[in-house]
Coordinates of C-alpha atoms in Angstrom, one line a residue:
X1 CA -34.1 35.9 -71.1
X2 CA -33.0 34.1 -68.4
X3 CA -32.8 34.0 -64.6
X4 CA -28.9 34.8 -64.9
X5 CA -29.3 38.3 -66.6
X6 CA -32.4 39.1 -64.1
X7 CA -30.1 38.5 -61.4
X8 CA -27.9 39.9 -62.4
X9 CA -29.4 43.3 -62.8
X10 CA -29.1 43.5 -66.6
X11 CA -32.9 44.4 -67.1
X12 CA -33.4 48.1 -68.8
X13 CA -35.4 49.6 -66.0
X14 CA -37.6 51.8 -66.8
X15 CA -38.8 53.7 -63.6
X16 CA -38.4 53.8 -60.3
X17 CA -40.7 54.4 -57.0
X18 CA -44.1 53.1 -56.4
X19 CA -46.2 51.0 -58.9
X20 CA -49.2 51.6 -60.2
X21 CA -52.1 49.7 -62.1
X22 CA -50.3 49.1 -65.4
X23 CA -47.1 50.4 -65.3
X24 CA -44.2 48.4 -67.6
X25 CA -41.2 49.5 -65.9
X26 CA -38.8 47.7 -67.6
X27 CA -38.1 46.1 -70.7
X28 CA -36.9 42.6 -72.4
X29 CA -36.7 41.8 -75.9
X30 CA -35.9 38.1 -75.7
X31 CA -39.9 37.4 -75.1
X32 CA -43.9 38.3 -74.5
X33 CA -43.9 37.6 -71.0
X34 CA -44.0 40.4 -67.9
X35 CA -41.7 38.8 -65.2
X36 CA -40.8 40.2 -61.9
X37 CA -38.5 39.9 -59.4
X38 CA -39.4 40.8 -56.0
X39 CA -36.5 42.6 -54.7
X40 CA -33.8 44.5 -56.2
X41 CA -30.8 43.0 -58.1
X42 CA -28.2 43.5 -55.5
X43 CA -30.0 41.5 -52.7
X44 CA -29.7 37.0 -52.6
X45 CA -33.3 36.6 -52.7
X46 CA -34.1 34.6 -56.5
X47 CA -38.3 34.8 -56.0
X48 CA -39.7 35.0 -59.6
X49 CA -42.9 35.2 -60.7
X50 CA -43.5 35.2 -64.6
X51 CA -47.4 36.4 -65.3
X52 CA -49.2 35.9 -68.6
X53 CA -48.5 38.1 -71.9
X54 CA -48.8 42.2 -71.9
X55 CA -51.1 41.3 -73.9
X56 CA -53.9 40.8 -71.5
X57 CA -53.2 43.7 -69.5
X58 CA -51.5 42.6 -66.1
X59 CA -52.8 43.8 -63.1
X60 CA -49.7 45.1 -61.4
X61 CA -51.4 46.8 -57.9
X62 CA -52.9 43.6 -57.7
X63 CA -50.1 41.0 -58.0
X64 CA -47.0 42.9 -56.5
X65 CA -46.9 44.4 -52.6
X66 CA -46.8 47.8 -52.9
X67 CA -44.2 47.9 -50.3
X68 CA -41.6 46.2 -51.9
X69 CA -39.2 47.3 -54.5
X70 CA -39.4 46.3 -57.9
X71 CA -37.5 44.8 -60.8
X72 CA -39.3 44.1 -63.7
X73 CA -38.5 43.1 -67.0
X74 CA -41.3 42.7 -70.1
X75 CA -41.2 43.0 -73.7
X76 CA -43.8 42.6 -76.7
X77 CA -43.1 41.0 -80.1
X78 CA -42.5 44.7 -81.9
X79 CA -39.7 46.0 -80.9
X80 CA -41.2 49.8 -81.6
X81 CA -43.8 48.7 -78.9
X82 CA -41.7 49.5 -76.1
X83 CA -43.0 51.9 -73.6
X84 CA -40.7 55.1 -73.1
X85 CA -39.1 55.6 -69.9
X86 CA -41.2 56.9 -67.5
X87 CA -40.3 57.8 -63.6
X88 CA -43.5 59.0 -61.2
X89 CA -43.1 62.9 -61.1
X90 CA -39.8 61.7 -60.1
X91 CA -37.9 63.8 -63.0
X92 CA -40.8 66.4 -62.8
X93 CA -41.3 67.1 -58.9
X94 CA -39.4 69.8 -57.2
X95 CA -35.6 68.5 -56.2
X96 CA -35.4 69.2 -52.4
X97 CA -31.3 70.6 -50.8
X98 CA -30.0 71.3 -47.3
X99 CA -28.4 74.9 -47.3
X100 CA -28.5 74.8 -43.2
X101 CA -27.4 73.1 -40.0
X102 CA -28.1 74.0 -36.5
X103 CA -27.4 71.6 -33.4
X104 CA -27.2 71.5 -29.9
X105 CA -26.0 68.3 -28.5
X106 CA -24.2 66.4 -25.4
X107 CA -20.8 67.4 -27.6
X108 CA -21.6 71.3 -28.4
X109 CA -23.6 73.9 -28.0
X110 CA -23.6 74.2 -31.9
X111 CA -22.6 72.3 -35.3
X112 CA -18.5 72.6 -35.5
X113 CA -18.6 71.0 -32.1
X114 CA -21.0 68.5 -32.4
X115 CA -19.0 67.6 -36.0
X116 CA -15.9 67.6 -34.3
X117 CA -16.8 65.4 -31.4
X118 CA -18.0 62.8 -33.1
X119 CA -14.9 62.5 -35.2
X120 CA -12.5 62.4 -32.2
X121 CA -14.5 60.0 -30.7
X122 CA -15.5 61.6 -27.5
X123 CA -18.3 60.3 -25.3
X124 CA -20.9 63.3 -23.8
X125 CA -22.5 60.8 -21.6
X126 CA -21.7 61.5 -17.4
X127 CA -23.1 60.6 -14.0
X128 CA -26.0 62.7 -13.2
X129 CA -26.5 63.9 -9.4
X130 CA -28.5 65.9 -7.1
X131 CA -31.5 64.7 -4.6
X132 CA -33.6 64.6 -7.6
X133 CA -31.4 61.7 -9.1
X134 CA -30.4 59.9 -5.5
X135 CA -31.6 56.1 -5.3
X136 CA -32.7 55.3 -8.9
X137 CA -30.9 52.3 -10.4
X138 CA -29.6 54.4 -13.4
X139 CA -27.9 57.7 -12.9
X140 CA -26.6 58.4 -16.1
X141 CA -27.5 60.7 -19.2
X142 CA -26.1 63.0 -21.7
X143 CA -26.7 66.2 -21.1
X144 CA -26.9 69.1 -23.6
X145 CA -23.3 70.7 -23.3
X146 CA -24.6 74.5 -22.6
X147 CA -27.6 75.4 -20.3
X148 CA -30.0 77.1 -22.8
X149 CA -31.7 79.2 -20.2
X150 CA -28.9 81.0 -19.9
X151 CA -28.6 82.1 -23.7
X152 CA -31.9 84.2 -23.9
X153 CA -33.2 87.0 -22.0
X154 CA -35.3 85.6 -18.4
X155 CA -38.3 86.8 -19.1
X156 CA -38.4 84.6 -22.4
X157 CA -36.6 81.7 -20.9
X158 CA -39.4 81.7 -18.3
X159 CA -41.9 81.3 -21.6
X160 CA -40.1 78.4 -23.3
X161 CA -39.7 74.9 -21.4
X162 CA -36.1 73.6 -22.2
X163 CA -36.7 71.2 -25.3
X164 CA -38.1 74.6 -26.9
X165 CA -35.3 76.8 -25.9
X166 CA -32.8 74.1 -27.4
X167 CA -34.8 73.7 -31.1
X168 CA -34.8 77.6 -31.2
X169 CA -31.1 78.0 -30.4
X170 CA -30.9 75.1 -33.3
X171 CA -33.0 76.5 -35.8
X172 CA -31.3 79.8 -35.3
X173 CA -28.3 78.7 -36.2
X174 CA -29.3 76.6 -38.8
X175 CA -30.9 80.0 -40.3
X176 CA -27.6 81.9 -40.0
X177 CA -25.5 78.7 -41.7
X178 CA -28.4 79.2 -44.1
X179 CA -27.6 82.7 -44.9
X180 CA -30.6 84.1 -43.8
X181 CA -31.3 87.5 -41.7
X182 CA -32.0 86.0 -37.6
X183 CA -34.4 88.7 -38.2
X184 CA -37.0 86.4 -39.5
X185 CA -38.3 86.0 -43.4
X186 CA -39.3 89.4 -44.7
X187 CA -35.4 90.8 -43.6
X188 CA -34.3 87.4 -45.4
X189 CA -36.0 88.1 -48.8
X190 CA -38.2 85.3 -48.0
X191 CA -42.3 85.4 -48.0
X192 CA -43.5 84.4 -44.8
X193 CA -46.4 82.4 -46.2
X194 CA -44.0 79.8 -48.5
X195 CA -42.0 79.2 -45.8
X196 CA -42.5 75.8 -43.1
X197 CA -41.8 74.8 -40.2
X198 CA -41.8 70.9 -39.0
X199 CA -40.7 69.6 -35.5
X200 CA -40.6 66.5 -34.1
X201 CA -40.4 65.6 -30.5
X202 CA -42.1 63.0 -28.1
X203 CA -43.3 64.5 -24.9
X204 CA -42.4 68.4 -25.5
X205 CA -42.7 70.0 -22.2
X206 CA -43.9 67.0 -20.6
X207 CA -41.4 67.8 -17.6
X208 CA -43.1 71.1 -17.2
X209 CA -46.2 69.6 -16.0
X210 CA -44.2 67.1 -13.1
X211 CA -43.0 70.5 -12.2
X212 CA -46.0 72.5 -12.2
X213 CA -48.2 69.3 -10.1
X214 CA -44.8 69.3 -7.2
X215 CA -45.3 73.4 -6.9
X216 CA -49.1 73.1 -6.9
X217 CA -48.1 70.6 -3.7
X218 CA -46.3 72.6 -2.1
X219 CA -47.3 76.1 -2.6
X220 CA -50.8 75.9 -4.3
X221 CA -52.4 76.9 -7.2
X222 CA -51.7 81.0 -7.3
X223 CA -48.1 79.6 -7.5
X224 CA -48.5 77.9 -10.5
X225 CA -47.2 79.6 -13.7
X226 CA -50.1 80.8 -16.4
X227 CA -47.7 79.7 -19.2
X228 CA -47.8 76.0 -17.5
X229 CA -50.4 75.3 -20.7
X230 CA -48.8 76.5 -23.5
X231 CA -45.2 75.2 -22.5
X232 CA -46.9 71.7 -21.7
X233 CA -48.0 71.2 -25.5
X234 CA -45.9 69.3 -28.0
X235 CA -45.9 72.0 -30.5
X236 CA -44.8 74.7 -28.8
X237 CA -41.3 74.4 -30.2
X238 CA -42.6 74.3 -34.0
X239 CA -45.1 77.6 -32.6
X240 CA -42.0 79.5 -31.1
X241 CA -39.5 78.8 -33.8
X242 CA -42.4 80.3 -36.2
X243 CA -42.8 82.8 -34.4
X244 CA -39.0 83.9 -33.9
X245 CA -38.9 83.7 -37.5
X246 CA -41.6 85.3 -38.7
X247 CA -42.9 81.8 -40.6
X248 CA -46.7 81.7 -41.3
X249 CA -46.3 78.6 -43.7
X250 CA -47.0 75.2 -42.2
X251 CA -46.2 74.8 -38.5
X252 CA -46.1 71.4 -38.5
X253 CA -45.4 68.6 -35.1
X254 CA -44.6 65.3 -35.6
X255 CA -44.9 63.0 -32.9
X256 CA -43.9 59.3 -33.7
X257 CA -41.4 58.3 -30.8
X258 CA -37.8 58.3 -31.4
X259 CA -38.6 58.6 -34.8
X260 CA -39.9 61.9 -34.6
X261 CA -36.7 64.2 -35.7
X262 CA -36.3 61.9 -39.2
X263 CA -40.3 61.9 -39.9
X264 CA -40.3 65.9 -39.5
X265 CA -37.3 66.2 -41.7
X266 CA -39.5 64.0 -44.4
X267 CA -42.4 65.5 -44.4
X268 CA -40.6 68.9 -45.0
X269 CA -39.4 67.1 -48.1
X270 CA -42.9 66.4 -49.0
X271 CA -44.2 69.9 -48.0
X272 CA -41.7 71.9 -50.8
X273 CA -42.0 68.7 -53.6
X274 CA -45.4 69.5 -53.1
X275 CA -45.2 72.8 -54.1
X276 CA -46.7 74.2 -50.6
X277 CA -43.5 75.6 -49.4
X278 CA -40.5 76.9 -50.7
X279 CA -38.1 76.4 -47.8
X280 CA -38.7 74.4 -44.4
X281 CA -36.8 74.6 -40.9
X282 CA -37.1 70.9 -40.0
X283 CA -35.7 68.5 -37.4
X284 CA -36.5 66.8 -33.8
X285 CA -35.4 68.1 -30.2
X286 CA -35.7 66.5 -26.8
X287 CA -35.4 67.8 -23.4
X288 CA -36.4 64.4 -21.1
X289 CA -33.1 63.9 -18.5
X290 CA -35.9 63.9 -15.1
X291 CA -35.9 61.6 -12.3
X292 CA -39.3 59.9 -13.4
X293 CA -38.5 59.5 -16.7
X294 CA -35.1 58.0 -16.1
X295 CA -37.0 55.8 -13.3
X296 CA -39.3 54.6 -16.3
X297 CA -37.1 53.5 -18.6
X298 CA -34.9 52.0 -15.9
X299 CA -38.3 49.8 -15.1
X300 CA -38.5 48.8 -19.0
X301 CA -35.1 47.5 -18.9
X302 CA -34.3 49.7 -21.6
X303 CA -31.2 51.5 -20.4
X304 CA -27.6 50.9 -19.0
X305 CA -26.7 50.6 -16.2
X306 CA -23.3 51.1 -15.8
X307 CA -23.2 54.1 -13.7
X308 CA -19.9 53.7 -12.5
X309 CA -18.6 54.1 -15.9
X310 CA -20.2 56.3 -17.9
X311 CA -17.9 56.9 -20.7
X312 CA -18.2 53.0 -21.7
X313 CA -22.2 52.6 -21.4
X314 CA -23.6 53.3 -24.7
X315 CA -22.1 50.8 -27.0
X316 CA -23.9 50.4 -30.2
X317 CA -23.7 47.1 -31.5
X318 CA -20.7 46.0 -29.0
X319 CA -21.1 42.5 -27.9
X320 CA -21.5 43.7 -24.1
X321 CA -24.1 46.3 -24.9
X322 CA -27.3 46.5 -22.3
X323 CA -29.4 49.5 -22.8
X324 CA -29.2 53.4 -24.7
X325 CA -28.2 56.0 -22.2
X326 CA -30.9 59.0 -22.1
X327 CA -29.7 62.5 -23.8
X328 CA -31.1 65.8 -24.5
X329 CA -30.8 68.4 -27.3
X330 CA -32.1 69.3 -30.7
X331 CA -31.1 69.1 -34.6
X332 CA -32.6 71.3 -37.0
X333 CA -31.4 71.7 -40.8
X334 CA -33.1 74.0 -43.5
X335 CA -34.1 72.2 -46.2
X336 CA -35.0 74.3 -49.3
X337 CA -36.5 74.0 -52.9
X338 CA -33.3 73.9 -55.1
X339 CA -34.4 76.5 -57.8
X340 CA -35.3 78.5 -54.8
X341 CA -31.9 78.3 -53.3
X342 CA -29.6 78.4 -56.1
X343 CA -31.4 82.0 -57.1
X344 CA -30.6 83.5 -53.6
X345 CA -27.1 82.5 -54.1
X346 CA -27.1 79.9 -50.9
X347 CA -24.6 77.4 -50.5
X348 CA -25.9 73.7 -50.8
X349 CA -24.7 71.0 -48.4
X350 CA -26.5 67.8 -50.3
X351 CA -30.1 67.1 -51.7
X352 CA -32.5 65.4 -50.0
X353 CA -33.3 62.5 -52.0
X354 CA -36.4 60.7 -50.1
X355 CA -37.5 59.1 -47.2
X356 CA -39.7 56.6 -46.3
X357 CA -41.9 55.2 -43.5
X358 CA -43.3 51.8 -42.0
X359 CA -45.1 50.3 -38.4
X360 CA -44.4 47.4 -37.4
X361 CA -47.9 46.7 -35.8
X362 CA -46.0 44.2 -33.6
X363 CA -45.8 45.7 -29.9
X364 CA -46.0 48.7 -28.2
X365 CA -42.1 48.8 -27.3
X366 CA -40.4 46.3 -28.6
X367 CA -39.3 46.1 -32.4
X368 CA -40.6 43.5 -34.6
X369 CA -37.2 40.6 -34.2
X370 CA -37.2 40.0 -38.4
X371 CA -37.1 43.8 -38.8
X372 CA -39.4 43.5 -41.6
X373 CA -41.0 47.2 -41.0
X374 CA -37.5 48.5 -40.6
X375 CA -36.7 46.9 -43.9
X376 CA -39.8 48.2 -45.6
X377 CA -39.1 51.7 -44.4
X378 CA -35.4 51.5 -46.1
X379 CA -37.0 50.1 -49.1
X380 CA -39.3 53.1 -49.3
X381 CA -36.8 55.9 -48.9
X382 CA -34.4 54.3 -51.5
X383 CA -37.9 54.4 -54.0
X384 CA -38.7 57.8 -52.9
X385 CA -35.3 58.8 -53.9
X386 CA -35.3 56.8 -57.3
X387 CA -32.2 54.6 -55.8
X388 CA -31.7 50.9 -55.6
X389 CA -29.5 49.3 -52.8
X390 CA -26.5 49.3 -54.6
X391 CA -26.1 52.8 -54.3
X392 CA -25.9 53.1 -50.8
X393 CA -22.3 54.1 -49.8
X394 CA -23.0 54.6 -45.9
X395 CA -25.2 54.0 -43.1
X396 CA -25.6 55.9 -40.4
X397 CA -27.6 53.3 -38.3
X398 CA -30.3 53.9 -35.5
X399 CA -28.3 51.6 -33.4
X400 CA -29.4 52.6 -30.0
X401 CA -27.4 49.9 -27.7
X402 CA -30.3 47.6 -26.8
X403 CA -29.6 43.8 -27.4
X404 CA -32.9 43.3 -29.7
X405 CA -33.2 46.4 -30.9
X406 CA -29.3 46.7 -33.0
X407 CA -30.1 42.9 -33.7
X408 CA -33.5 43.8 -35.8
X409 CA -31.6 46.7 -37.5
X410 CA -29.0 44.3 -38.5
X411 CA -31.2 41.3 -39.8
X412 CA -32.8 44.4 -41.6
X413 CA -29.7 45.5 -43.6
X414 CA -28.9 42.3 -44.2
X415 CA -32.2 41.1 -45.8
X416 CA -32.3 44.4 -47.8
X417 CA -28.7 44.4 -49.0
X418 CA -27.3 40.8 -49.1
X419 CA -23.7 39.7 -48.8
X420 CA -23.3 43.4 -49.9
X421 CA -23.8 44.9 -46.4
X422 CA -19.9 44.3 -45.6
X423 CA -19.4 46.0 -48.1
X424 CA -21.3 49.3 -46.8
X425 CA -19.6 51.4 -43.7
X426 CA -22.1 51.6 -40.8
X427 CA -21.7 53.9 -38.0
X428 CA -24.1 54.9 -34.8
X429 CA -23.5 58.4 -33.0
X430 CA -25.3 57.1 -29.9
X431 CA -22.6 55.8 -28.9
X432 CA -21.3 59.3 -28.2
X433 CA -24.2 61.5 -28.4
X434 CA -26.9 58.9 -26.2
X435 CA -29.9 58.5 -27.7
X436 CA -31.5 62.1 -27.9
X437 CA -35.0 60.6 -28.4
X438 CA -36.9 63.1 -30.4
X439 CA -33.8 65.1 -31.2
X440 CA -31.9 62.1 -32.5
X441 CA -33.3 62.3 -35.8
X442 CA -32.4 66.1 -36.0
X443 CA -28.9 65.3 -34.8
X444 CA -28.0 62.2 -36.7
X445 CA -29.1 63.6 -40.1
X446 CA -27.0 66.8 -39.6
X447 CA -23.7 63.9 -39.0
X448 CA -25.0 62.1 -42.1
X449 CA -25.0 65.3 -44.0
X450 CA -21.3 66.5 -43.1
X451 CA -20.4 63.1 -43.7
X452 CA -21.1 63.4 -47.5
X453 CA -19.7 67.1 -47.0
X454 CA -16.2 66.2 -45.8
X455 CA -16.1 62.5 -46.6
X456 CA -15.5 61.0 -43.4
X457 CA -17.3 59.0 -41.4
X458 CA -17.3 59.7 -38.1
X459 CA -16.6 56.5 -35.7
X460 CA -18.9 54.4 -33.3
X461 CA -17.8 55.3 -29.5
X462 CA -18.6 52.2 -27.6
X463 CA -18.3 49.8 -30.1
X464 CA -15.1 47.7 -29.0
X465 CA -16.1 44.6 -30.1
X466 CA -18.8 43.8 -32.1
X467 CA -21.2 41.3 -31.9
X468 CA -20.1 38.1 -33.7
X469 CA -23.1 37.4 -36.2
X470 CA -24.3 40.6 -37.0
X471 CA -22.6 41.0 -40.3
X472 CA -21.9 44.9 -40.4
X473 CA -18.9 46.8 -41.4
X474 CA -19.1 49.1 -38.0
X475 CA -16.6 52.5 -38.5
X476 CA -14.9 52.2 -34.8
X477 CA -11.8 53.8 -33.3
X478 CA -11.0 56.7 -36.3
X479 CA -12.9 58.2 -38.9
X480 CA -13.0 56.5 -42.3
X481 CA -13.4 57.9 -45.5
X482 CA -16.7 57.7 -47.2
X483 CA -16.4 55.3 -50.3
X484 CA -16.3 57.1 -53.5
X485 CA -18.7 54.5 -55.3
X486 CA -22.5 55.3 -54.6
X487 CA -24.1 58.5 -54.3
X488 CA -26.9 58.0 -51.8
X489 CA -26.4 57.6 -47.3
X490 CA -29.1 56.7 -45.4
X491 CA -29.8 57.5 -41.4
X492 CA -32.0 55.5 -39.8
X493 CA -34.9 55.8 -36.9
X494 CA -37.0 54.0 -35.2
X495 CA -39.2 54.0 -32.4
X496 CA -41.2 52.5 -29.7
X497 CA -44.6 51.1 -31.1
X498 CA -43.0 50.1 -34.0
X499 CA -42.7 53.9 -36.2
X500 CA -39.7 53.2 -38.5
X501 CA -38.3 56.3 -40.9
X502 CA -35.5 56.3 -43.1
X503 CA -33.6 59.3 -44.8
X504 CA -31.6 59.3 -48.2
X505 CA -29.6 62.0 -48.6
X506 CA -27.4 62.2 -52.1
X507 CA -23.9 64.0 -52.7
X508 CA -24.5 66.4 -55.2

């Protein structure tokens, strides 16, 4: 054997995903000895490590990081010794699909206009004014194209704060584009009890409270509403979708920064593979364009500043890029045990291949500057979904406009795929969309999703010229078609603290 053919990716692998005390994953008949390389063929990196005969029983959980992705290549002296392939419940678990898409976004008030938006290229991001907004440093946002109040009866509007009424709208349309009754479960042929919810968002009805101390101010406390408490709570969007629906499965909030919306859709995933559901309304929503919390992030430096051009501020990975612009708005998809859907008759959009999660245990805003975690979360979601880098045909990329923060996503890619990342399309929706905080996750993965459906990828707004250095092949000015070679796009979130989470979605 030699370190050629390692390289090279000749080895006969024999599973994929996470190793475990024992495991042979791959074989070699050219000698007795286990050797490993520490990252996957398609990356630069040439670390070996060659470990005594099988023999003696090698201890993998002890010499290899978990973390990492393996190749390994071993062999014995009788040929007939050879273990058979073996893959993790990966070939036994419970294949998870998208058969649903709802959205409400800075572009659209629903999917077909928040598709269509991104491919033309158009910006949702404006000036925002009013008293409220008068004498902060930043003034701009993009704001959800509808006002969701006005799409539901008063007396419930009153009951919902406006992150909840813009997941509901979400999830019921991504019920409908599902093919399921709006009239919840039972009228859908569904059982209430094997069906999930799992939402992900950062402060929920947060902005309720600033409301509810300025009216106990001014008017006292008989003025304040009684449904102050269970509008403030960040699960009150996964509790109202369940209960519009009829869903009595798991109810489940995530709450992990901007990665919210991508962690909810992933633990859905988990939730059906597991066998605990059968069918899961997942994705993130955000509701956050107030005076303080704009204020806030002004004083973090984290946003742009250009209010007097609004349609050129949030430029992802553009050489002149200084801070995300805040949005609003919610994604929501259905995902759905394929068995499950295929007997209903539903139309499938893509599986849902895996996902994977990391901290960076750096600092409480900004991201690690190797982008190590972000790298170890990619590595995870491309084990999870039994896939290796080189079958990555896209990247929909967090890319949020901050200087650091596209720099660390970048180093990331590059470490994880090599030479190979200009070789891989990358595009950000922030550009167009702002950065929807807990909704982004929701959002982006529904753009990652009809980009395997149509085979376009839809371009970068903001990104004129890109930074010299980073080493990515950015989709700007018109769509591109997807490459035809490589099954498996990723979308990408991270968020303050350090919470990384990575999709993989595969074209069926």
């Amino acid at each position: 054997m030699s370190e050629e053919s390692v390289m090279g990716g000749k080895c006969c692998l024999l599973t994929t995903g996470e190793l475990m005390p024992g495991d042979v994953i791959a074989t070699d008949p050219d000698g007795p000895w286990l050797v490993v390389v520490r990252t996957a063929p398609a990356t630069e990196t040439k670390t070996r490590l060659q470990l005594r005969p099988l023999t003696g029983g090698p201890d993998l959980e002890r010499v290899l990081p978990r973390y990492e992705r393996q190749v390994v290549r071993t062999s014995r002296q009788d040929p007939a010794a050879l273990p058979q392939p073996v893959r993790h419940d990966a070939e036994r678990r419970r294949r998870v699909v998208i058969t649903g898409l709802g959205a409400v976004s800075p572009l659209g008030g629903d999917v077909p206009q928040l598709w269509q938006g991104l491919l033309d290229g158009r910006c949702g991001v404006s000036v925002v004014s009013g008293p409220k907004f008068d004498g902060l440093p930043v003034r701009l946002a993009a704001r959800a194209a509808i006002e969701p109040a006005e799409l539901f009866p008063k007396p419930v509007a009153r009951r919902m704060n406006r992150s909840t009424q813009f997941a509901v709208l979400a999830a019921r349309e991504a019920w409908r584009d599902a093919g399921l009754d709006v009239s919840g479960t039972v009228s859908s042929g569904l059982r209430p009890s094997r069906t999930g919810v799992s939402i992900g968002t950062i402060i929920g009805g947060a902005p309720v409270l600033v409301e509810s101390r300025l009216t106990l101010n001014e008017r006292g406390p008989r003025a304040v509403s009684p449904y102050t408490t269970p509008m403030i709570v960040p699960s009150a969007s996964a509790a109202r979708i369940s209960t519009d629906l009829d869903i009595r499965g798991e109810a489940r909030t995530v709450v992990s920064a901007c990665a919210s919306g991508t962690e909810a859709i992933g633990q859905a995933i988990d939730a059906i593979r597991a066998g605990r559901v059968d069918l899961v309304v997942a994705g993130g929503t955000e509701a956050v364009i107030t005076p303080e919390i704009l204020a806030a992030f002004a004083a973090l430096r984290a946003v742009s500043k250009r209010n007097d051009q609004p349609a050129d501020a949030s430029r992802p990975f553009d050489a002149r890029r200084d801070g995300f612009v805040l949005g609003e708005g919610a994604g929501v998809l259905v995902l759905e045990e394929e068995e499950h859907a295929r007997a209903r008759g539903a139309r499938v959009y893509c599986e849902a291949a895996g996902w994977g999660l990391s901290a960076d245990a750096f600092h409480m805003a900004a991201p690690e500057p190797q982008g190590r975690g972000v790298e170890a979360a990619l590595r995870a979601a491309l084990a999870d979904a039994g896939a290796t880098p080189a079958d990555v045909a896209h990247i929909n990329a967090h890319a949020t406009a901050t200087v650091e923060g596209d720099r660390t996503e970048a180093r990331a890619l590059s470490r994880l795929f090599g030479r190979h990342i200009r070789d891989i399309p990358v595009t950000a929706n922030k550009g167009a969309l702002g950065h929807l905080q807990g909704g982004a996750g929701g959002v982006e993965a529904i753009a990652t999703v009809l980009t395997l459906r149509d085979g376009l990828i839809p371009p970068t707004v903001g990104c004129d010229d890109p930074e010299e250095g980073l080493g990515l092949d950015v989709v700007r000015s018109t769509p591109r078609p997807l490459p035809p070679c490589g099954d498996i796009v990723l979308s990408n979130s991270f968020g303050f603290g350090g919470h990384n989470a990575v999709l993989a979605f595969r074209r069926m």
